[in-house]
Amino acid sequence: MFSDLTDPILKSAAEMPLVPIDRQTSLGELAYASLKEAIVRGEFSAGQKLTVRAVAQALEVSTTPARDAIMRLIGEGALVNAGPKTVIVPPLTKAALDEVTAIRLVLEALAAKIAAANISPETIDRLKTLQSQINSALDAGNYSAALKANKAFHFLIYQTANMPRLTAMIESLWVRIGPSLNDLYPEFATSRVGVSNHMEAIAGLESRDAARVQAAIEKDIRDGYRRLATRVG
Amino acid sequence: MFSDLTDPILKSAAEMPLVPIDRQTSLGELAYASLKEAIVRGEFSAGQKLTVRAVAQALEVSTTPARDAIMRLIGEGALVNAGPKTVIVPPLTKAALDEVTAIRLVLEALAAKIAAANISPETIDRLKTLQSQINSALDAGNYSAALKANKAFHFLIYQTANMPRLTAMIESLWVRIGPSLNDLYPEFATSRVGVSNHMEAIAGLESRDAARVQAAIEKDIRDGYRRLATRVG
DNA sequence: ATTTGATATTTGATGCAACAAATTTGTTGC
DNA sequence: GCAACAAATTTGTTGCATCAAATATCAAAT
């Protein structure tokens, strides 16, 4: 890895294919990723309290990285303060779901629209592969894998829009409803409404029909909303 | 203050007028607010490095609150990592401005649309007051005050939508372009293009015409974009 | 039983020292 | 001048002790 950096053929830094100078892999970063994934997977029940020391002990790190992770997730809305010294996994209220859905509709529609203009055949192939993975997971009753593949499907589209800030904002919205998505099993697994929306999105991307892709994504979000709404209302 | 809490007439907690359990005023919170305001005011030149110890010393706190503030602003995109140990105020590139503007258009349009349905006469009065403050500030050549009143004007509308998560997301977008807005002086002060858009927004709110308000806000954003684009392109 | 109030425990915030890693600086060579 | 390399400095990270404040616990009273 990165052996090409010393390749004499490389003339200037401007020619380098990618320079995503992201955050380094610190303990705080790992704690954040680990805690976030646990939240999205629904490992914590809504309203459960999280303390710095408890997280630190569970992750076998000191309080500093644990505190970093918690504070960062609070900033993203994945955790909330229920009191001055009380951090909980926020229950998904109807009001929160409505608001997040309204934002998702405009943000993901925007990403889908722009993605339609930037789509490549390779990406379409990968989308089809991901969709087959979703189908396989549903067939096998592996709901967790289906959710993961579903997320990968959506974000592969959004990343195609080449708008990293937009993608990050959408991701923060997904984290807020992720835990509740896990509660939907096995309803989601049996209904499979999302499949047709995904196929429609792929068809729209293939024909570079931005409006069609946008409509498919919006319908997918609305279909998901209806299921979630029954659980929080 | 709060003497009513012991008032025997108060039957239940549900009758209490306000319980906005927000974050407490910790040093980290103050450091965050102080640093963010400094960034928005354009006190730092684009690309300027920020170190934990420098911020800590400037704010006369230890490294922990300073680090909290910096990390939080990185999470919001107000600061970025230019290297593993290098945090800078991000220069507003054309690509970033385009992306932020595209997101602002859909997010602030959404907020404006919903605000039109929730608007009250009192809020309209406050908007008119804010607009007169903007005009006064421009007359007096107080560009900083005009910017502040302009922000208050927009966010009073957005808060009317009663979508706190949406408002927070919009706020994070404003922080990213805030520094560059200050560089626009005195162009903004002389042109006054925003005034007509604001009047149009007020008129739309008064007649509860959601589409009209939305169009006015969108035009305001686009007008601002054109000015900023000349500075970053 | 439920609520109130006092007590005890837990908790986040803060400061700071130590360390590893990155950045800066200085130097040498061309 | 300028690039490459090495030394010196700076810097973020991490762990932890301490403290004030918040939360939890429990007893007493209504």
Coordinates of C-alpha atoms (C1' of nucleotides) in Angstrom, one line a residue:
Chain A
M1 CA 0.0 0.0 0.0
F2 CA 1.2 3.5 -0.9
S3 CA 4.3 2.1 -2.6
D4 CA 3.3 4.2 -5.6
L5 CA 4.1 7.3 -3.7
T6 CA 7.8 6.9 -4.5
D7 CA 7.1 5.9 -8.1
P8 CA 9.3 8.2 -10.2
I9 CA 6.7 8.3 -12.9
L10 CA 4.5 10.3 -10.6
K11 CA 5.4 13.8 -11.5
S12 CA 3.5 16.0 -9.1
A13 CA 1.1 15.8 -6.1
A14 CA -1.6 17.2 -8.4
E15 CA -1.6 13.9 -10.4
M16 CA -2.3 11.8 -7.4
P17 CA -5.6 10.0 -7.7
L18 CA -6.8 10.5 -4.2
V19 CA -5.9 12.7 -1.2
P20 CA -8.6 12.0 1.3
I21 CA -6.7 13.2 4.3
D22 CA -9.1 11.9 6.9
R23 CA -8.8 11.4 10.6
Q24 CA -6.1 9.2 11.8
T25 CA -6.9 5.9 13.5
S26 CA -6.8 7.0 17.1
L27 CA -8.5 5.3 20.0
G28 CA -11.1 8.0 20.0
E29 CA -11.8 7.2 16.3
L30 CA -12.1 3.5 17.0
A31 CA -14.3 4.1 20.0
Y32 CA -16.5 6.4 17.9
A33 CA -16.8 3.8 15.1
S34 CA -17.4 1.0 17.5
L35 CA -20.0 2.8 19.5
K36 CA -21.8 4.2 16.5
E37 CA -22.1 0.7 14.9
A38 CA -23.4 -0.7 18.1
I39 CA -26.1 2.0 18.2
V40 CA -27.1 1.5 14.6
R41 CA -27.3 -2.2 15.1
G42 CA -29.8 -1.6 17.8
E43 CA -27.6 -3.0 20.6
F44 CA -28.9 -0.4 22.9
S45 CA -32.6 -0.1 23.8
A46 CA -34.1 3.4 23.3
G47 CA -33.7 5.5 26.4
Q48 CA -30.7 3.5 27.7
K49 CA -28.2 5.5 29.5
L50 CA -24.6 5.7 28.4
T51 CA -21.8 6.8 30.8
V52 CA -18.3 7.6 29.9
R53 CA -16.8 5.1 32.3
A54 CA -19.1 2.3 31.2
V55 CA -18.2 2.9 27.5
A56 CA -14.5 3.2 28.4
Q57 CA -14.6 -0.1 30.3
A58 CA -16.5 -1.9 27.6
L59 CA -14.1 -0.8 25.0
E60 CA -11.1 -1.2 27.3
V61 CA -9.8 2.3 26.8
S62 CA -9.5 5.2 29.2
T63 CA -12.2 7.8 29.7
T64 CA -10.8 10.3 27.2
P65 CA -11.5 8.3 24.0
A66 CA -14.8 7.1 25.3
R67 CA -15.8 10.7 26.1
D68 CA -14.7 11.8 22.6
A69 CA -16.9 9.2 21.0
I70 CA -19.9 10.0 23.1
M71 CA -19.6 13.8 22.6
R72 CA -19.1 13.3 18.9
L73 CA -22.2 11.1 18.6
I74 CA -24.2 13.7 20.6
G75 CA -23.1 16.3 18.0
E76 CA -24.5 14.1 15.3
G77 CA -27.7 13.5 17.1
A78 CA -27.1 9.8 17.5
L79 CA -27.1 10.3 21.2
V80 CA -28.9 13.0 23.2
N81 CA -28.6 14.6 26.6
A82 CA -31.6 13.7 28.7
G83 CA -30.1 15.7 31.5
P84 CA -26.9 17.6 32.4
K85 CA -25.1 14.4 33.2
T86 CA -27.3 11.9 31.4
V87 CA -26.7 10.7 27.9
I88 CA -29.2 8.3 26.4
V89 CA -29.9 6.6 23.0
P90 CA -32.8 8.8 21.8
P91 CA -36.1 7.1 21.3
L92 CA -37.5 7.7 17.8
T93 CA -40.5 9.7 18.4
K94 CA -43.1 10.4 15.8
A95 CA -42.0 14.0 15.6
A96 CA -38.4 13.0 15.1
L97 CA -39.2 10.4 12.5
D98 CA -41.3 12.9 10.6
E99 CA -38.6 15.5 10.7
V100 CA -35.8 13.1 9.7
T101 CA -37.9 11.8 6.9
A102 CA -38.7 15.2 5.6
I103 CA -35.0 16.0 5.5
R104 CA -34.1 12.7 4.0
L105 CA -36.5 13.2 1.2
V106 CA -34.9 16.4 0.0
L107 CA -31.3 15.4 0.7
E108 CA -31.4 11.9 -0.7
A109 CA -33.4 13.1 -3.7
L110 CA -30.8 15.7 -4.3
A111 CA -28.0 13.1 -4.1
A112 CA -29.9 10.7 -6.3
K113 CA -30.6 13.3 -8.9
I114 CA -26.9 14.3 -9.2
A115 CA -25.8 10.7 -9.1
A116 CA -27.8 10.0 -12.2
A117 CA -25.6 12.4 -14.1
N118 CA -22.4 10.9 -12.8
I119 CA -23.2 7.2 -12.9
S120 CA -20.8 4.8 -14.5
P121 CA -21.4 1.3 -15.9
E122 CA -19.2 -0.1 -13.2
T123 CA -21.2 1.5 -10.5
I124 CA -24.4 0.1 -12.0
D125 CA -22.9 -3.3 -11.9
R126 CA -22.0 -2.9 -8.3
L127 CA -25.5 -1.8 -7.5
K128 CA -26.9 -4.9 -9.2
T129 CA -24.5 -7.0 -7.2
L130 CA -25.6 -5.3 -4.0
Q131 CA -29.3 -5.8 -4.9
S132 CA -28.7 -9.5 -5.4
Q133 CA -27.0 -9.6 -2.0
I134 CA -30.0 -8.0 -0.5
N135 CA -32.3 -10.6 -2.1
S136 CA -30.0 -13.4 -1.0
A137 CA -30.0 -12.1 2.6
L138 CA -33.7 -11.9 2.6
D139 CA -34.0 -15.4 1.2
A140 CA -31.7 -16.6 3.9
G141 CA -33.6 -14.7 6.6
N142 CA -30.4 -12.8 7.4
Y143 CA -32.1 -9.6 8.2
S144 CA -29.0 -7.9 9.5
A145 CA -27.1 -8.6 6.3
A146 CA -30.0 -7.3 4.3
L147 CA -30.0 -4.1 6.2
K148 CA -26.2 -3.7 5.7
A149 CA -26.5 -4.4 2.0
N150 CA -29.4 -2.0 1.7
K151 CA -27.4 0.8 3.3
A152 CA -24.5 0.0 1.0
F153 CA -26.8 0.2 -2.0
H154 CA -28.2 3.6 -1.1
F155 CA -24.8 5.1 -0.2
L156 CA -23.2 3.8 -3.3
I157 CA -25.7 5.9 -5.2
Y158 CA -25.2 8.9 -3.0
Q159 CA -21.4 8.8 -3.2
T160 CA -21.7 8.9 -6.9
A161 CA -23.0 12.4 -6.5
N162 CA -19.5 13.4 -5.5
M163 CA -20.8 15.5 -2.7
P164 CA -19.0 14.3 0.5
R165 CA -20.6 16.9 2.8
L166 CA -24.1 15.8 1.5
T167 CA -23.2 12.2 2.0
A168 CA -22.1 12.8 5.5
M169 CA -25.3 14.6 6.4
I170 CA -27.4 11.8 5.0
E171 CA -25.3 9.4 7.0
S172 CA -26.1 11.2 10.2
L173 CA -29.8 10.9 9.4
W174 CA -29.5 7.2 8.9
V175 CA -27.8 6.8 12.2
R176 CA -30.9 8.3 13.9
I177 CA -33.3 5.8 12.5
G178 CA -30.9 2.8 12.3
P179 CA -31.8 1.4 15.7
S180 CA -35.5 1.4 14.9
L181 CA -34.9 -0.3 11.6
N182 CA -33.7 -3.3 13.4
D183 CA -37.0 -3.5 15.3
L184 CA -38.9 -3.9 12.0
Y185 CA -37.8 -7.4 11.5
P186 CA -39.3 -9.6 10.2
E187 CA -41.8 -7.3 8.6
F188 CA -39.3 -5.8 6.2
A189 CA -37.9 -9.3 5.4
T190 CA -41.3 -10.6 4.3
S191 CA -42.7 -7.6 2.5
R192 CA -39.8 -6.8 0.3
V193 CA -41.3 -3.5 -0.9
G194 CA -37.9 -2.0 -1.2
V195 CA -36.8 -4.3 -4.0
S196 CA -39.0 -2.8 -6.7
N197 CA -37.9 0.7 -5.7
H198 CA -34.3 -0.4 -6.0
M199 CA -34.9 -1.9 -9.4
E200 CA -36.6 1.2 -10.5
A201 CA -33.6 3.3 -9.3
I202 CA -31.2 1.1 -11.2
A203 CA -33.3 1.4 -14.3
G204 CA -33.4 5.2 -13.9
L205 CA -29.6 5.3 -13.5
E206 CA -29.0 3.2 -16.5
S207 CA -31.1 5.5 -18.7
R208 CA -29.6 8.5 -16.8
D209 CA -33.1 9.6 -16.0
A210 CA -32.5 11.8 -13.0
A211 CA -36.2 12.4 -12.3
R212 CA -36.9 8.6 -12.4
V213 CA -34.0 7.9 -9.9
Q214 CA -35.2 10.6 -7.7
A215 CA -38.8 9.4 -7.7
A216 CA -37.6 5.8 -6.9
I217 CA -35.5 6.9 -3.9
E218 CA -38.3 9.1 -2.6
K219 CA -40.8 6.2 -2.9
D220 CA -38.3 4.0 -1.1
I221 CA -38.0 6.5 1.8
R222 CA -41.8 6.9 2.0
D223 CA -42.4 3.2 2.0
G224 CA -39.9 2.8 4.8
Y225 CA -41.4 5.7 6.7
R226 CA -44.8 4.0 6.7
R227 CA -43.5 0.9 8.3
L228 CA -41.5 2.8 10.9
A229 CA -44.4 5.1 11.7
T230 CA -46.5 2.2 12.8
R231 CA -43.9 1.4 15.4
V232 CA -43.5 4.8 16.9
G233 CA -47.0 6.1 16.5
Chain B
M1 CA -37.1 33.5 38.7
F2 CA -38.7 30.1 39.0
S3 CA -40.7 31.2 42.0
D4 CA -43.7 29.7 40.2
L5 CA -42.3 26.3 40.6
T6 CA -43.6 26.1 44.1
D7 CA -46.9 27.6 43.2
P8 CA -49.6 25.2 44.5
I9 CA -51.8 26.1 41.5
L10 CA -49.3 24.2 39.3
K11 CA -50.8 20.8 39.2
S12 CA -48.3 18.7 37.1
A13 CA -45.0 19.0 35.3
A14 CA -46.9 19.0 32.0
E15 CA -48.2 22.4 32.8
M16 CA -44.8 23.9 33.2
P17 CA -44.1 26.6 30.7
L18 CA -40.6 25.5 29.6
V19 CA -38.2 22.7 30.2
P20 CA -35.6 23.0 27.4
I21 CA -32.9 20.7 28.9
D22 CA -30.0 21.8 26.8
R23 CA -26.3 21.5 27.4
Q24 CA -25.0 23.0 30.5
T25 CA -22.6 25.8 30.4
S26 CA -19.3 24.1 30.7
L27 CA -16.0 25.4 29.7
G28 CA -16.0 23.2 26.7
E29 CA -19.3 24.7 25.7
L30 CA -18.1 28.2 26.1
A31 CA -14.9 27.4 24.2
Y32 CA -16.9 25.9 21.4
A33 CA -19.2 29.0 21.2
S34 CA -16.4 31.4 21.4
L35 CA -14.3 29.6 18.8
K36 CA -17.2 29.2 16.4
E37 CA -18.2 32.8 16.6
A38 CA -14.6 33.8 15.9
I39 CA -14.5 31.6 12.9
V40 CA -17.8 32.8 11.5
R41 CA -16.7 36.4 12.0
G42 CA -13.8 35.7 9.8
E43 CA -11.2 36.3 12.5
F44 CA -9.1 33.5 11.1
S45 CA -7.8 33.6 7.6
A46 CA -8.6 30.6 5.5
G47 CA -5.9 27.9 5.8
Q48 CA -4.8 29.2 9.2
K49 CA -3.7 26.5 11.6
L50 CA -5.3 26.0 14.9
T51 CA -3.6 24.1 17.7
V52 CA -5.1 22.8 20.9
R53 CA -2.6 24.6 23.0
A54 CA -3.0 27.9 21.2
V55 CA -6.7 27.9 21.5
A56 CA -6.4 26.8 25.2
Q57 CA -4.1 29.7 25.9
A58 CA -6.2 32.2 24.0
L59 CA -9.3 31.2 25.9
E60 CA -7.4 30.8 29.1
V61 CA -8.6 27.3 29.7
S62 CA -6.8 24.0 29.8
T63 CA -6.3 21.8 26.8
T64 CA -9.4 19.6 27.4
P65 CA -12.1 22.2 26.7
A66 CA -10.1 23.6 23.8
R67 CA -9.7 20.2 22.3
D68 CA -13.5 19.6 22.8
A69 CA -14.3 22.7 20.9
I70 CA -11.9 22.0 18.0
M71 CA -13.1 18.4 17.7
R72 CA -16.7 19.5 17.7
L73 CA -16.1 22.1 15.0
I74 CA -14.3 19.5 12.9
G75 CA -17.4 17.3 13.2
E76 CA -19.5 20.1 11.9
G77 CA -17.1 20.9 9.1
A78 CA -16.3 24.3 10.4
L79 CA -12.7 23.1 10.8
V80 CA -10.9 20.4 8.8
N81 CA -7.9 18.3 9.2
A82 CA -5.2 19.2 6.7
G83 CA -3.0 16.5 8.1
P84 CA -2.9 14.0 11.0
K85 CA -1.9 16.8 13.4
T86 CA -2.9 19.9 11.5
V87 CA -6.3 21.6 11.9
I88 CA -7.1 24.5 9.6
V89 CA -9.9 26.8 8.9
P90 CA -11.0 25.4 5.5
P91 CA -10.7 27.6 2.5
L92 CA -14.0 27.9 0.7
T93 CA -13.3 26.2 -2.6
K94 CA -15.7 26.5 -5.6
A95 CA -16.6 22.8 -5.2
A96 CA -17.4 23.3 -1.5
L97 CA -19.4 26.4 -2.2
D98 CA -21.4 24.7 -4.9
E99 CA -22.1 21.7 -2.7
V100 CA -23.1 23.8 0.3
T101 CA -25.3 26.0 -1.8
A102 CA -27.0 23.0 -3.4
I103 CA -27.7 21.6 0.1
R104 CA -28.8 25.0 1.4
L105 CA -31.3 25.4 -1.4
V106 CA -33.2 22.2 -0.6
L107 CA -32.9 22.5 3.2
E108 CA -33.7 26.1 3.6
A109 CA -36.5 25.9 1.1
L110 CA -38.0 23.0 3.1
A111 CA -37.8 25.0 6.3
A112 CA -39.2 28.1 4.6
K113 CA -42.1 26.1 3.2
I114 CA -43.1 24.6 6.5
A115 CA -42.6 27.9 8.3
A116 CA -45.2 29.5 6.1
A117 CA -47.7 27.2 7.6
N118 CA -46.7 27.9 11.2
I119 CA -46.1 31.6 11.0
S120 CA -47.6 33.9 13.6
P121 CA -48.3 37.7 13.4
E122 CA -45.8 38.2 16.2
T123 CA -43.1 36.5 14.3
I124 CA -43.9 38.6 11.2
D125 CA -43.5 41.7 13.3
R126 CA -40.2 40.5 14.6
L127 CA -39.1 39.8 11.0
K128 CA -40.0 43.3 10.0
T129 CA -38.0 44.6 13.0
L130 CA -35.0 42.6 12.0
Q131 CA -35.3 43.8 8.4
S132 CA -35.3 47.4 9.6
Q133 CA -32.2 46.6 11.6
I134 CA -30.6 45.2 8.5
N135 CA -31.4 48.4 6.7
S136 CA -30.2 50.6 9.5
A137 CA -26.9 48.7 9.7
L138 CA -26.4 49.0 6.0
D139 CA -27.1 52.7 6.2
A140 CA -24.6 53.1 9.0
G141 CA -22.1 51.0 7.1
N142 CA -22.0 48.6 10.0
Y143 CA -21.5 45.5 7.9
S144 CA -20.9 43.2 10.8
A145 CA -24.3 44.1 12.4
A146 CA -26.0 43.7 9.0
L147 CA -24.6 40.2 8.7
K148 CA -25.8 39.3 12.2
A149 CA -29.2 40.7 11.7
N150 CA -29.4 38.9 8.3
K151 CA -28.7 35.6 10.0
A152 CA -31.2 36.3 12.7
F153 CA -33.8 37.1 10.0
H154 CA -33.2 33.8 8.2
F155 CA -33.1 31.6 11.3
L156 CA -36.2 33.2 12.8
I157 CA -38.0 31.9 9.7
Y158 CA -36.4 28.5 9.9
Q159 CA -37.1 28.1 13.6
T160 CA -40.7 28.7 12.8
A161 CA -40.7 25.4 11.0
N162 CA -40.4 23.7 14.4
M163 CA -37.8 21.3 13.1
P164 CA -34.8 21.6 15.4
R165 CA -32.7 19.0 13.7
L166 CA -33.2 20.8 10.3
T167 CA -32.3 24.1 11.9
A168 CA -29.2 22.7 13.3
M169 CA -28.1 21.2 10.0
I170 CA -28.7 24.6 8.2
E171 CA -26.7 26.3 10.9
S172 CA -23.7 24.0 10.2
L173 CA -23.9 25.0 6.6
W174 CA -23.9 28.7 7.4
V175 CA -20.8 28.3 9.6
R176 CA -18.9 27.0 6.5
I177 CA -19.6 30.0 4.4
G178 CA -19.7 32.6 7.2
P179 CA -16.0 33.5 7.1
S180 CA -16.2 34.2 3.4
L181 CA -19.3 36.3 3.8
N182 CA -17.2 38.8 5.7
D183 CA -14.8 39.1 2.8
L184 CA -17.7 40.3 0.7
Y185 CA -17.7 43.7 2.3
P186 CA -18.4 46.3 1.0
E187 CA -20.0 44.7 -2.0
F188 CA -22.9 43.4 -0.1
A189 CA -23.4 46.6 1.8
T190 CA -23.8 48.6 -1.4
S191 CA -25.8 46.2 -3.6
R192 CA -28.5 45.4 -1.1
V193 CA -30.0 42.7 -3.3
G194 CA -31.1 40.7 -0.3
V195 CA -33.5 43.4 0.8
S196 CA -36.0 42.7 -1.9
N197 CA -35.9 39.0 -1.3
H198 CA -36.5 39.5 2.4
M199 CA -39.5 41.7 1.7
E200 CA -40.8 39.1 -0.7
A201 CA -40.4 36.4 2.0
I202 CA -42.3 38.5 4.5
A203 CA -45.1 39.1 2.0
G204 CA -45.3 35.4 1.3
L205 CA -45.4 34.6 5.0
E206 CA -48.1 37.1 5.6
S207 CA -50.3 35.5 3.0
R208 CA -49.2 32.1 4.1
D209 CA -48.1 31.4 0.5
A210 CA -45.5 28.6 1.1
A211 CA -44.4 28.6 -2.6
R212 CA -43.8 32.3 -2.5
V213 CA -41.7 32.2 0.7
Q214 CA -39.7 29.2 -0.7
A215 CA -39.0 31.0 -3.9
A216 CA -37.9 34.2 -2.1
I217 CA -35.5 32.2 0.1
E218 CA -34.1 30.3 -2.9
K219 CA -33.5 33.5 -4.8
D220 CA -31.8 35.0 -1.7
I221 CA -29.5 32.0 -1.6
R222 CA -28.8 32.1 -5.3
D223 CA -28.1 35.9 -5.2
G224 CA -25.6 35.3 -2.3
Y225 CA -24.0 32.4 -4.2
R226 CA -23.3 34.6 -7.2
R227 CA -21.4 37.1 -5.1
L228 CA -19.4 34.5 -3.2
A229 CA -18.6 32.5 -6.4
T230 CA -16.7 35.5 -7.8
R231 CA -14.5 35.4 -4.8
V232 CA -13.6 31.8 -4.8
G233 CA -13.6 31.1 -8.5
Chain C
dA1 C1' -48.9 3.7 48.3
dT2 C1' -46.9 8.0 46.8
dT3 C1' -44.3 11.8 47.6
dT4 C1' -40.9 14.4 50.0
dG5 C1' -36.4 15.2 51.6
dA6 C1' -31.8 13.9 53.1
dT7 C1' -27.9 11.1 52.2
dA8 C1' -24.7 8.5 49.5
dT9 C1' -23.1 7.3 45.2
dT10 C1' -22.1 8.1 40.6
dT11 C1' -20.9 11.1 36.9
dG12 C1' -19.0 14.6 33.6
dA13 C1' -15.7 18.2 33.5
dT14 C1' -11.2 19.8 33.9
dG15 C1' -6.3 20.1 34.2
dC16 C1' -2.1 18.1 33.5
dA17 C1' 1.9 15.0 32.6
dA18 C1' 4.0 11.8 29.5
dC19 C1' 4.5 9.7 25.1
dA20 C1' 4.6 8.8 20.2
dA21 C1' 4.1 10.9 16.0
dA22 C1' 4.1 14.7 12.9
dT23 C1' 5.7 19.1 11.7
dT24 C1' 9.1 22.4 11.5
dT25 C1' 13.7 23.8 11.3
dG26 C1' 18.3 23.5 10.1
dT27 C1' 21.9 21.6 7.2
dT28 C1' 24.2 19.6 3.6
dG29 C1' 24.7 18.6 -1.1
dC30 C1' 24.1 19.7 -5.7
Chain D
dG1 C1' 18.4 28.7 -5.5
dC2 C1' 16.5 24.1 -4.4
dA3 C1' 15.8 19.4 -3.1
dA4 C1' 16.9 15.8 0.3
dC5 C1' 17.9 14.5 4.7
dA6 C1' 18.4 14.7 9.9
dA7 C1' 17.8 17.0 14.2
dA8 C1' 14.8 19.6 17.1
dT9 C1' 10.6 21.2 18.3
dT10 C1' 5.7 21.1 18.4
dT11 C1' 1.5 18.7 18.7
dG12 C1' -2.5 15.5 19.4
dT13 C1' -3.6 11.7 22.1
dT14 C1' -4.2 9.2 26.1
dG15 C1' -4.7 8.1 30.9
dC16 C1' -5.8 9.5 35.3
dA17 C1' -6.7 12.1 39.7
dT18 C1' -9.7 15.5 41.5
dC19 C1' -13.8 18.1 42.2
dA20 C1' -18.4 20.0 41.9
dA21 C1' -22.7 18.7 40.5
dA22 C1' -26.2 15.5 39.3
dT23 C1' -28.4 11.2 40.0
dA24 C1' -29.8 7.4 42.7
dT25 C1' -31.0 5.5 47.1
dC26 C1' -33.6 5.2 51.0
dA27 C1' -36.1 6.7 55.1
dA28 C1' -39.8 9.3 56.9
dA29 C1' -44.1 11.5 56.4
dT30 C1' -48.5 12.2 54.5

